[in-house]
Coordinates of C-alpha atoms and ligand atoms in Angstrom, one line a residue:
X1 CA -41.3 6.8 -36.0
X2 CA -41.0 5.4 -39.5
X3 CA -39.3 7.9 -42.0
X4 CA -39.2 8.1 -45.7
X5 CA -35.5 7.9 -47.0
X6 CA -34.0 11.3 -47.0
X7 CA -36.3 13.0 -44.6
X8 CA -34.5 14.6 -41.5
X9 CA -35.2 12.9 -38.2
X10 CA -37.1 14.5 -35.4
X11 CA -34.5 14.1 -32.6
X12 CA -37.1 14.4 -29.9
X13 CA -38.3 11.1 -28.7
X14 CA -35.1 9.4 -29.5
X15 CA -33.6 6.9 -26.7
X16 CA -31.8 8.8 -24.2
X17 CA -28.5 7.3 -25.1
X18 CA -28.7 8.8 -28.5
X19 CA -29.7 12.4 -27.5
X20 CA -26.7 14.8 -27.4
X21 CA -24.3 12.1 -28.3
X22 CA -21.7 13.7 -30.4
X23 CA -20.7 12.4 -33.8
X24 CA -16.9 11.6 -34.1
X25 CA -16.3 15.0 -35.9
X26 CA -18.1 16.9 -33.1
X27 CA -16.0 15.5 -30.3
X28 CA -13.4 17.8 -28.7
X29 CA -10.7 15.2 -29.3
X30 CA -11.3 15.1 -33.2
X31 CA -9.1 18.0 -34.1
X32 CA -6.3 16.6 -31.8
X33 CA -6.5 13.4 -33.8
X34 CA -6.0 15.3 -36.8
X35 CA -3.2 17.0 -35.5
X36 CA -1.6 13.8 -34.1
X37 CA -2.0 12.2 -37.7
X38 CA -0.4 15.1 -39.2
X39 CA 2.6 15.1 -36.6
X40 CA 3.1 11.5 -36.0
X41 CA 0.5 9.4 -37.9
X42 CA 1.4 10.1 -41.5
X43 CA 5.0 9.3 -41.1
X44 CA 4.6 6.6 -38.7
X45 CA 6.9 3.5 -39.4
X46 CA 6.2 0.3 -38.1
X47 CA 9.7 -1.0 -38.4
X48 CA 10.8 1.9 -36.3
X49 CA 8.1 1.5 -33.9
X50 CA 9.1 -2.3 -33.1
X51 CA 12.7 -1.3 -32.9
X52 CA 12.0 1.3 -30.3
X53 CA 9.5 -0.5 -28.3
X54 CA 10.0 -4.1 -27.3
X55 CA 6.6 -4.3 -25.7
X56 CA 4.8 -3.3 -28.7
X57 CA 3.5 -6.8 -29.5
X58 CA 2.3 -7.4 -25.9
X59 CA 0.5 -4.1 -25.5
X60 CA -1.0 -4.1 -29.1
X61 CA -2.3 -7.5 -28.9
X62 CA -5.0 -9.2 -26.9
X63 CA -7.2 -12.2 -26.2
X64 CA -11.0 -12.1 -26.5
X65 CA -13.4 -15.2 -26.4
X66 CA -12.1 -17.7 -28.9
X67 CA -10.0 -15.0 -30.9
X68 CA -6.6 -13.9 -30.3
X69 CA -5.9 -10.5 -31.9
X70 CA -2.3 -9.1 -32.9
X71 CA -2.9 -5.3 -33.7
X72 CA 0.7 -4.5 -33.5
X73 CA 1.3 -4.2 -37.1
X74 CA -1.1 -1.3 -37.5
X75 CA -0.1 2.3 -38.1
X76 CA -0.7 3.5 -34.5
X77 CA 1.2 4.5 -31.5
X78 CA 0.3 4.8 -27.8
X79 CA -0.8 8.4 -28.1
X80 CA -2.8 7.7 -31.1
X81 CA -4.6 4.8 -29.3
X82 CA -5.1 6.9 -26.3
X83 CA -6.7 9.7 -28.3
X84 CA -8.9 7.2 -30.1
X85 CA -10.1 5.8 -26.8
X86 CA -10.9 9.4 -25.8
X87 CA -13.0 9.7 -28.9
X88 CA -15.0 6.6 -28.0
X89 CA -15.5 8.0 -24.6
X90 CA -16.5 11.5 -25.8
X91 CA -19.0 9.8 -28.2
X92 CA -20.5 7.8 -25.5
X93 CA -20.2 4.5 -27.3
X94 CA -20.7 2.6 -24.1
X95 CA -24.0 4.1 -23.6
X96 CA -25.1 3.5 -27.1
X97 CA -23.8 -0.2 -26.7
X98 CA -25.8 -0.5 -23.4
X99 CA -28.9 1.0 -25.1
X100 CA -28.7 -1.6 -27.9
X101 CA -28.4 -4.4 -25.3
X102 CA -31.3 -3.1 -23.2
X103 CA -33.6 -3.2 -26.2
X104 CA -34.1 0.5 -26.7
X105 CA -35.2 1.6 -30.2
X106 CA -31.7 2.6 -31.5
X107 CA -32.9 1.8 -35.2
X108 CA -34.3 5.3 -35.3
X109 CA -35.7 5.5 -39.0
X110 CA -37.7 2.2 -38.4
X111 CA -38.3 2.8 -34.8
X112 CA -37.0 -0.7 -33.9
X113 CA -34.9 -2.2 -31.2
X114 CA -31.7 -4.0 -32.4
X115 CA -31.5 -7.4 -30.5
X116 CA -29.6 -9.9 -32.2
X117 CA -27.6 -10.5 -29.2
X118 CA -30.7 -11.7 -27.5
X119 CA -30.8 -14.6 -30.0
X120 CA -27.6 -15.9 -28.6
X121 CA -28.3 -15.1 -24.8
X122 CA -28.9 -18.4 -22.6
X123 CA -32.1 -18.5 -20.5
X124 CA -30.2 -17.9 -17.6
X125 CA -28.8 -14.7 -18.6
X126 CA -32.2 -12.9 -17.8
X127 CA -31.7 -10.4 -15.2
X128 CA -27.7 -10.6 -15.6
X129 CA -26.4 -9.9 -19.2
X130 CA -30.0 -9.6 -20.3
X131 CA -32.2 -6.6 -19.2
X132 CA -35.2 -8.1 -17.1
X133 CA -37.7 -6.1 -19.2
X134 CA -36.7 -8.2 -22.1
X135 CA -38.0 -11.6 -20.3
X136 CA -40.8 -12.0 -22.8
X137 CA -38.7 -11.6 -25.7
X138 CA -36.1 -14.0 -24.5
X139 CA -38.8 -16.5 -23.8
X140 CA -40.0 -16.3 -27.2
X141 CA -36.4 -16.6 -28.6
X142 CA -36.2 -19.8 -26.6
X143 CA -39.4 -21.4 -27.6
X144 CA -38.7 -20.8 -31.2
X145 CA -35.1 -22.0 -30.9
X146 CA -36.1 -25.2 -29.2
X147 CA -38.9 -25.7 -31.8
X148 CA -36.5 -25.0 -34.7
X149 CA -33.7 -27.4 -33.4
X150 CA -36.3 -30.2 -32.6
X151 CA -37.4 -29.8 -36.3
X152 CA -33.7 -29.7 -37.4
X153 CA -33.1 -33.0 -35.7
X154 CA -36.3 -34.6 -37.1
X155 CA -35.0 -33.7 -40.7
X156 CA -31.6 -35.2 -39.8
X157 CA -33.4 -38.3 -38.8
X158 CA -35.6 -38.5 -41.8
X159 CA -33.9 -40.8 -44.2
X160 CA -36.3 -39.8 -46.9
X161 CA -34.9 -36.2 -47.2
X162 CA -31.4 -36.3 -49.0
X163 CA -31.4 -32.5 -49.9
X164 CA -32.1 -29.3 -48.4
X165 CA -32.4 -26.2 -50.6
X166 CA -32.4 -22.9 -48.9
X167 CA -34.0 -20.1 -51.0
X168 CA -33.2 -16.6 -49.7
X169 CA -31.1 -13.6 -50.5
X170 CA -29.0 -11.2 -48.5
X171 CA -29.1 -11.8 -44.9
X172 CA -31.4 -14.8 -45.6
X173 CA -28.5 -16.4 -47.7
X174 CA -25.1 -15.0 -47.0
X175 CA -24.7 -15.6 -43.1
X176 CA -26.2 -19.2 -43.2
X177 CA -24.3 -20.0 -46.3
X178 CA -21.0 -18.7 -44.9
X179 CA -21.4 -20.8 -41.7
X180 CA -22.5 -24.0 -43.5
X181 CA -19.6 -23.8 -45.8
X182 CA -17.3 -23.0 -42.9
X183 CA -18.2 -25.9 -41.0
X184 CA -18.6 -28.3 -43.8
X185 CA -16.5 -31.1 -42.3
X186 CA -19.1 -31.6 -39.9
X187 CA -22.1 -32.2 -42.4
X188 CA -23.7 -35.5 -41.7
X189 CA -23.1 -37.7 -44.7
X190 CA -25.8 -37.9 -47.2
X191 CA -27.6 -34.7 -46.6
X192 CA -26.7 -31.9 -48.9
X193 CA -27.4 -28.3 -48.2
X194 CA -27.8 -26.0 -51.3
X195 CA -28.2 -22.3 -51.3
X196 CA -30.3 -20.4 -54.0
X197 CA -30.1 -16.6 -53.8
X198 CA -30.0 -15.1 -57.1
X199 CA -33.0 -14.4 -59.4
X200 CA -30.8 -15.3 -62.2
X201 CA -32.4 -18.7 -63.0
X202 CA -29.1 -20.4 -63.7
X203 CA -28.7 -20.9 -59.9
X204 CA -32.1 -22.5 -59.2
X205 CA -32.0 -24.4 -62.3
X206 CA -28.5 -25.8 -61.5
X207 CA -29.7 -27.1 -58.0
X208 CA -32.9 -28.5 -59.4
X209 CA -30.9 -30.8 -61.8
X210 CA -29.3 -32.3 -58.7
X211 CA -32.2 -32.8 -56.6
X212 CA -35.5 -34.9 -56.6
X213 CA -38.7 -33.5 -55.6
X214 CA -39.7 -36.4 -53.1
X215 CA -36.4 -36.1 -51.2
X216 CA -35.9 -32.4 -51.3
X217 CA -36.8 -30.1 -48.5
X218 CA -37.2 -26.4 -49.5
X219 CA -36.5 -23.7 -46.8
X220 CA -38.0 -20.3 -47.9
X221 CA -35.9 -17.9 -45.9
X222 CA -37.1 -14.3 -46.0
X223 CA -37.6 -11.9 -43.2
X224 CA -40.2 -9.9 -45.0
X225 CA -41.5 -12.8 -47.4
X226 CA -42.0 -10.3 -50.1
X227 CA -38.4 -10.1 -51.6
X228 CA -38.9 -10.4 -55.5
X229 CA -36.0 -12.6 -55.9
X230 CA -36.8 -15.1 -53.2
X231 CA -40.5 -15.1 -54.1
X232 CA -39.8 -15.8 -57.8
X233 CA -37.4 -18.7 -57.0
X234 CA -39.8 -20.1 -54.3
X235 CA -42.7 -20.2 -56.6
X236 CA -40.4 -21.6 -59.5
X237 CA -39.4 -24.3 -56.9
X238 CA -43.0 -25.2 -56.1
X239 CA -43.9 -25.3 -59.7
X240 CA -41.0 -27.8 -60.4
X241 CA -41.8 -29.8 -57.3
X242 CA -45.4 -30.2 -58.3
X243 CA -44.6 -30.9 -61.8
X244 CA -42.1 -33.6 -60.8
X245 CA -44.7 -35.5 -58.8
X246 CA -44.3 -33.8 -55.4
X247 CA -47.5 -33.7 -53.5
X248 CA -47.0 -32.5 -50.0
X249 CA -46.0 -28.8 -50.3
X250 CA -46.9 -28.2 -46.7
X251 CA -44.3 -31.1 -45.6
X252 CA -41.6 -30.3 -48.0
X253 CA -41.7 -26.5 -47.9
X254 CA -40.8 -24.5 -44.7
X255 CA -40.9 -20.8 -44.0
X256 CA -38.2 -19.0 -42.1
X257 CA -39.7 -15.4 -41.8
X258 CA -41.0 -12.7 -39.6
X259 CA -44.1 -12.5 -41.8
X260 CA -45.8 -15.8 -40.9
X261 CA -49.0 -14.8 -42.6
X262 CA -47.4 -14.3 -46.1
X263 CA -45.8 -17.8 -45.7
X264 CA -49.2 -19.4 -45.0
X265 CA -50.5 -17.7 -47.9
X266 CA -47.9 -19.5 -50.0
X267 CA -49.0 -22.7 -48.8
X268 CA -46.5 -23.2 -46.2
X269 CA -47.7 -24.7 -42.9
X270 CA -44.4 -25.1 -40.9
X271 CA -42.9 -21.8 -40.3
X272 CA -40.2 -20.6 -37.8
X273 CA -40.5 -16.9 -37.0
X274 CA -38.3 -14.2 -35.8
X275 CA -39.0 -10.6 -35.0
X276 CA -38.5 -7.0 -36.7
X277 CA -35.7 -6.3 -34.0
X278 CA -33.5 -8.8 -35.8
X279 CA -31.9 -7.3 -39.0
X280 CA -31.6 -9.4 -42.1
X281 CA -27.7 -9.1 -42.0
X282 CA -27.8 -10.1 -38.2
X283 CA -30.3 -12.9 -38.6
X284 CA -28.2 -16.2 -38.9
X285 CA -28.6 -16.7 -35.2
X286 CA -32.5 -16.9 -35.6
X287 CA -34.6 -19.1 -37.5
X288 CA -32.7 -18.1 -40.7
X289 CA -30.0 -20.4 -39.2
X290 CA -32.1 -23.5 -39.8
X291 CA -30.0 -24.7 -42.7
X292 CA -27.1 -24.6 -40.3
X293 CA -28.9 -26.6 -37.6
X294 CA -29.9 -29.2 -40.1
X295 CA -26.5 -29.5 -41.5
X296 CA -24.7 -29.7 -38.2
X297 CA -27.3 -30.6 -35.6
X298 CA -28.9 -28.8 -32.4
X299 CA -25.8 -29.1 -30.2
X300 CA -23.5 -27.4 -32.7
X301 CA -26.1 -24.6 -33.4
X302 CA -26.2 -24.0 -29.6
X303 CA -22.3 -24.0 -29.4
X304 CA -22.3 -21.4 -32.4
X305 CA -24.7 -19.2 -30.2
X306 CA -22.6 -19.7 -27.2
X307 CA -19.5 -18.5 -29.0
X308 CA -21.3 -15.4 -30.0
X309 CA -22.7 -14.9 -26.7
X310 CA -19.2 -15.1 -25.0
X311 CA -18.1 -12.2 -27.6
X312 CA -21.3 -10.3 -26.8
X313 CA -20.2 -10.3 -23.1
X314 CA -16.7 -9.5 -23.8
X315 CA -18.1 -6.5 -25.8
X316 CA -20.7 -5.6 -23.2
X317 CA -18.4 -5.6 -20.3
X318 CA -14.7 -5.2 -21.1
X319 CA -13.2 -1.8 -20.7
X320 CA -12.7 0.2 -23.8
X321 CA -8.9 -0.2 -23.8
X322 CA -9.1 -4.0 -23.8
X323 CA -12.3 -4.4 -25.7
X324 CA -11.6 -5.9 -29.1
X325 CA -14.5 -4.8 -31.1
X326 CA -13.9 -1.3 -29.9
X327 CA -10.1 -1.4 -30.7
X328 CA -10.9 -2.7 -34.2
X329 CA -13.5 0.0 -34.8
X330 CA -11.1 2.7 -33.6
X331 CA -8.5 1.5 -36.0
X332 CA -11.2 1.6 -38.9
X333 CA -12.1 5.2 -38.0
X334 CA -8.3 6.1 -37.9
X335 CA -7.6 4.5 -41.3
X336 CA -10.9 5.8 -43.0
X337 CA -11.0 9.4 -41.7
X338 CA -7.4 10.2 -41.0
X339 CA -5.1 8.0 -43.5
X340 CA -7.9 8.2 -46.0
X341 CA -7.7 4.5 -46.6
X342 CA -10.9 3.5 -48.6
X343 CA -10.9 -0.2 -48.4
X344 CA -10.1 -3.2 -46.1
X345 CA -9.0 -6.7 -47.3
X346 CA -10.2 -9.7 -45.6
X347 CA -7.7 -12.6 -45.9
X348 CA -8.8 -15.8 -44.3
X349 CA -6.2 -18.4 -44.3
X350 CA -8.6 -21.2 -44.3
X351 CA -10.5 -22.1 -47.5
X352 CA -13.6 -23.0 -45.6
X353 CA -14.1 -19.3 -45.0
X354 CA -14.3 -18.5 -48.6
X355 CA -17.7 -16.8 -48.1
X356 CA -16.7 -14.7 -45.1
X357 CA -15.9 -11.7 -47.1
X358 CA -19.0 -11.8 -48.7
X359 CA -20.9 -12.0 -45.4
X360 CA -18.9 -9.2 -44.0
X361 CA -19.5 -7.0 -47.0
X362 CA -23.1 -7.1 -46.3
X363 CA -22.6 -6.6 -42.4
X364 CA -20.3 -3.8 -42.8
X365 CA -21.4 -2.0 -46.0
X366 CA -25.0 -2.4 -45.7
X367 CA -24.9 -1.2 -42.1
X368 CA -22.4 1.7 -42.4
X369 CA -22.6 2.6 -46.1
X370 CA -24.4 5.7 -45.2
X371 CA -23.9 9.3 -46.1
X372 CA -26.2 11.0 -43.4
X373 CA -26.2 10.9 -39.6
X374 CA -29.3 10.1 -37.4
X375 CA -30.6 13.4 -37.9
X376 CA -30.3 12.9 -41.6
X377 CA -27.6 15.5 -42.0
X378 CA -25.2 15.0 -44.7
X379 CA -21.7 13.9 -43.4
X380 CA -18.3 15.7 -44.3
X381 CA -16.2 12.6 -43.8
X382 CA -16.0 9.0 -45.1
X383 CA -17.8 6.1 -43.6
X384 CA -17.8 2.2 -44.5
X385 CA -14.7 1.2 -46.4
X386 CA -15.0 -1.2 -49.3
X387 CA -14.5 -4.7 -48.0
X388 CA -13.1 -7.3 -50.3
X389 CA -11.1 -10.6 -49.9
X390 CA -10.5 -14.1 -50.9
X391 CA -8.9 -16.9 -48.8
X392 CA -5.2 -17.0 -48.8
X393 CA -3.0 -18.4 -50.3
X394 CA -5.1 -18.0 -53.4
X395 CA -5.1 -14.3 -53.0
X396 CA -1.4 -14.0 -53.0
X397 CA -1.3 -15.3 -56.6
X398 CA -4.0 -12.7 -57.6
X399 CA -4.3 -9.3 -56.0
X400 CA -1.5 -9.4 -53.3
X401 CA 0.8 -7.8 -55.9
X402 CA -1.2 -4.6 -55.5
X403 CA -1.3 -4.9 -51.7
X404 CA 2.5 -4.8 -51.5
X405 CA 3.4 -2.7 -54.4
X406 CA 0.3 -0.8 -55.5
X407 CA -0.3 3.0 -55.1
X408 CA -3.1 2.5 -52.5
X409 CA -2.6 1.3 -48.9
X410 CA -5.1 -1.4 -47.9
X411 CA -5.1 -2.6 -44.5
X412 CA -5.3 -6.4 -44.4
X413 CA -7.1 -8.6 -41.8
X414 CA -5.5 -11.8 -41.8
X415 CA -7.6 -14.7 -40.2
X416 CA -5.7 -17.8 -39.4
X417 CA -6.5 -21.0 -37.7
X418 CA -4.0 -22.9 -35.6
X419 CA -5.3 -26.5 -35.9
X420 CA -6.5 -27.7 -39.2
X421 CA -9.3 -30.1 -39.5
X422 CA -7.4 -32.4 -42.1
X423 CA -4.7 -34.8 -42.0
X424 CA -2.2 -33.0 -44.1
X425 CA 0.0 -31.3 -41.6
X426 CA 2.8 -30.1 -44.2
X427 CA -0.1 -28.2 -46.0
X428 CA -1.2 -26.5 -42.8
X429 CA 2.3 -25.6 -42.1
X430 CA 2.8 -24.0 -45.4
X431 CA -0.4 -22.2 -45.2
X432 CA 0.3 -20.7 -41.7
X433 CA 3.8 -19.8 -42.9
X434 CA 2.4 -18.1 -45.7
X435 CA -0.1 -16.0 -43.6
X436 CA 2.8 -14.9 -41.3
X437 CA 5.1 -14.2 -44.2
X438 CA 2.6 -12.1 -46.0
X439 CA 1.8 -10.0 -42.9
X440 CA 5.6 -9.6 -42.4
X441 CA 6.3 -8.7 -46.0
X442 CA 3.6 -6.0 -45.8
X443 CA 5.3 -4.6 -42.9
X444 CA 9.0 -4.9 -43.5
X445 CA 8.9 -4.3 -47.3
X446 CA 12.2 -4.7 -49.1
X447 CA 13.8 -1.3 -49.0
X448 CA 17.0 -2.3 -50.6
X449 CA 15.4 -3.7 -53.8
X450 CA 15.6 -1.0 -56.5
X451 CA 12.9 0.1 -58.9
X452 CA 10.5 -2.7 -59.8
X453 CA 11.8 -4.8 -57.0
X454 CA 11.4 -2.2 -54.2
X455 CA 8.8 -3.0 -51.6
X456 CA 7.9 0.1 -49.6
X457 CA 6.5 -1.9 -46.6
X458 CA 5.0 -0.2 -43.6
X459 CA 1.7 -1.5 -44.9
X460 CA -0.8 -2.2 -42.0
X461 CA -2.4 -5.6 -41.1
X462 CA -4.3 -6.9 -38.2
X463 CA -3.8 -10.8 -37.4
X464 CA -6.7 -12.8 -35.9
X465 CA -5.9 -16.2 -34.7
X466 CA -8.6 -18.9 -33.9
X467 CA -7.6 -22.1 -32.2
X468 CA -9.7 -24.2 -34.5
X469 CA -12.6 -23.4 -36.9
X470 CA -15.4 -24.8 -34.8
X471 CA -18.9 -23.6 -34.2
X472 CA -17.7 -21.7 -31.0
X473 CA -15.0 -19.9 -32.4
X474 CA -16.9 -19.1 -35.5
X475 CA -19.7 -17.6 -33.6
X476 CA -17.3 -15.6 -31.9
X477 CA -15.5 -14.3 -34.8
X478 CA -18.8 -13.3 -36.5
X479 CA -20.1 -11.5 -33.5
X480 CA -16.7 -9.7 -33.2
X481 CA -17.2 -8.4 -36.6
X482 CA -20.9 -7.2 -36.0
X483 CA -19.8 -5.3 -32.9
X484 CA -16.8 -3.7 -34.6
X485 CA -19.4 -2.3 -37.2
X486 CA -21.7 -1.1 -34.4
X487 CA -18.8 1.0 -33.0
X488 CA -17.7 2.5 -36.0
X489 CA -21.3 3.3 -36.9
X490 CA -21.8 4.6 -33.7
X491 CA -18.8 7.1 -34.0
X492 CA -19.7 8.0 -37.4
X493 CA -23.2 8.8 -36.0
X494 CA -25.0 6.6 -38.4
X495 CA -28.0 4.4 -37.9
X496 CA -26.3 1.2 -38.8
X497 CA -29.5 -0.9 -38.8
X498 CA -31.6 0.5 -41.8
X499 CA -30.8 0.0 -45.4
X500 CA -32.9 2.5 -47.3
X501 CA -30.1 2.4 -50.0
X502 CA -31.4 -0.7 -51.4
X503 CA -34.9 0.4 -52.2
X504 CA -34.7 2.5 -55.2
X505 CA -33.5 -0.1 -57.4
X506 CA -36.2 -2.5 -56.5
X507 CA -38.7 0.2 -57.3
X508 CA -37.1 0.8 -60.6
X509 CA -36.9 -2.9 -61.4
X510 CA -40.7 -3.1 -60.9
X511 CA -41.2 -0.5 -63.6
X512 CA -38.7 -1.9 -66.0
X513 CA -39.8 -5.6 -65.9
X514 CA -43.1 -5.3 -68.0
X515 CA -41.2 -3.1 -70.4
X516 CA -39.0 -6.0 -71.3
X517 CA -42.3 -7.6 -72.5
X518 CA -44.1 -4.6 -74.0
X519 CA -41.0 -2.6 -75.5
X520 CA -42.4 0.6 -74.1
X521 CA -39.6 3.1 -73.4
X522 CA -41.6 6.1 -72.9
X523 CA -40.2 8.2 -70.0
X524 CA -36.9 6.3 -69.7
X525 CA -33.6 7.8 -69.8
X526 CA -31.8 7.6 -73.0
X527 CA -29.4 4.8 -71.9
X528 CA -31.9 2.5 -70.3
X529 CA -34.1 3.1 -73.4
X530 CA -31.3 2.3 -75.7
X531 CA -30.2 -0.8 -73.8
X532 CA -34.0 -2.0 -73.6
X533 CA -34.4 -1.5 -77.4
X534 CA -31.0 -3.4 -77.9
X535 CA -32.1 -6.3 -75.7
X536 CA -35.4 -6.5 -77.6
X537 CA -33.7 -6.5 -81.2
X538 CA -33.0 -9.6 -83.0
X539 CA -29.3 -9.3 -83.5
Ligands
LIG1 O1 -31.6 -6.1 -50.0 C1 -31.8 -5.6 -48.8 C2 -32.3 -6.6 -47.8 O2 -33.4 -5.9 -47.4 C3 -31.4 -7.1 -46.9 O3 -31.2 -6.2 -45.8 C4 -32.0 -8.5 -46.5 O4 -31.0 -9.2 -45.8 C5 -32.3 -8.9 -47.9 O5 -32.7 -7.7 -48.6 C6 -33.4 -10.2 -47.9 O6 -34.5 -9.6 -47.3 P1 -35.6 -10.7 -46.8 O7 -35.1 -11.6 -45.8 O8 -36.7 -9.9 -46.3 O9 -35.9 -11.6 -48.1

């Protein structure tokens, strides 16, 4: 059922769970939500809500595997939440979710199943959490996982390898890089993991200055093994390797890909594969996670998977009203479509989570940054918000001014970790105090401060709390975010699993590149032609 971008989808032949499933704006409860927003939502005041309801914290907070979530500082009352839950029911989110877990081809524009959850399902889950029909896929997942983890352990035991360089971009970079950086305290000493994503040669050149051909293992990570940036970097790395006396490409270049044939053609003999039902931005759980496994070992990688699986099970089985990904997504829809908020700030109060916002940008904005529904019809409402963020407390001294006193309201998602992994308790206490204080200040404001010193308050935030930043809780946190994006995409009626929007630029770059050598500007628009001439001028 492959489609060209922009063409409308023939809805016949869709998985049953997707047929006649209303989009959010087609649900009967949608106008009621609008009415509730006009009557009670727009003027909702958090301070008053807490004053009137001493159970607010208990009722608007909940546990989920490895994550505690306080949702009480969000601009929502009980009626609003009930209406949003009604929306989820009317849009048959549960049937859509079950179709994903069951392996139905819910990625309709590419005719593919969406089974990243299978990558973290234990073998024993077959027939329970995992649809028995997925037995062959689960067996393949585990065979590959076992082989990849055995290889990771062999690399860890190989004293000749001091450096690992992962070459990949997008999902073949952001997820593994974020996890490796997040768990860095656990990296075995002496084995450095580097990530090169950009085709900007500064990136690869900087890494190559640090490593030696004989002691470096290159992981070429690309689902398609055709991505221009990755291929250019992989070829450049191989030229550098051979020029520096490296001889054994087969030993020191490994492919992580769903296109094993292309990796072989490159000269790579060791490949760890994955499948077309794993989207790039959902692939850190697959062979793409090899740098994580090399950094932290097989047990840590399995624990990461177990944490994610625990969250999968929560998402798959918890009732909607106590289902954390569902509740987060309902707030996302409430904010985007009724309050009109266009962005969300990610504020991890843990510097090791410095790449989390970048990873979540791909997960959310590549998944739900769409303007048409499954049938290819243009939507009359907003979809993915802009995600942005930076670890606290640094953000407080950069953009929090705008969050407190700017003209736009930006819901903030705080992520704090109770136990530090260092021996500086005073620092950790200060950090946690800052996280709590910022959420409090956003909510309470300072109404008595006049003019420039006035803080309006009533600014919403969610507070996610992890016990400690270990593989298990990190796995659960990432899976939580993946599922929340699934639910908002489902309500908006999107296909969250394709990414046609990145194609046009790739095609145009292929046309422009030779022009940088030839100087030919024929047929180009005036601005591109002007810039190209300027680039080729000696000035
Ligand atoms: O740029 C879009 C994209 O297709 C992402 O979805 C993907 O994660 C990235 O490129 C890298 O793709 P690949 O792993 O095939 O090199």
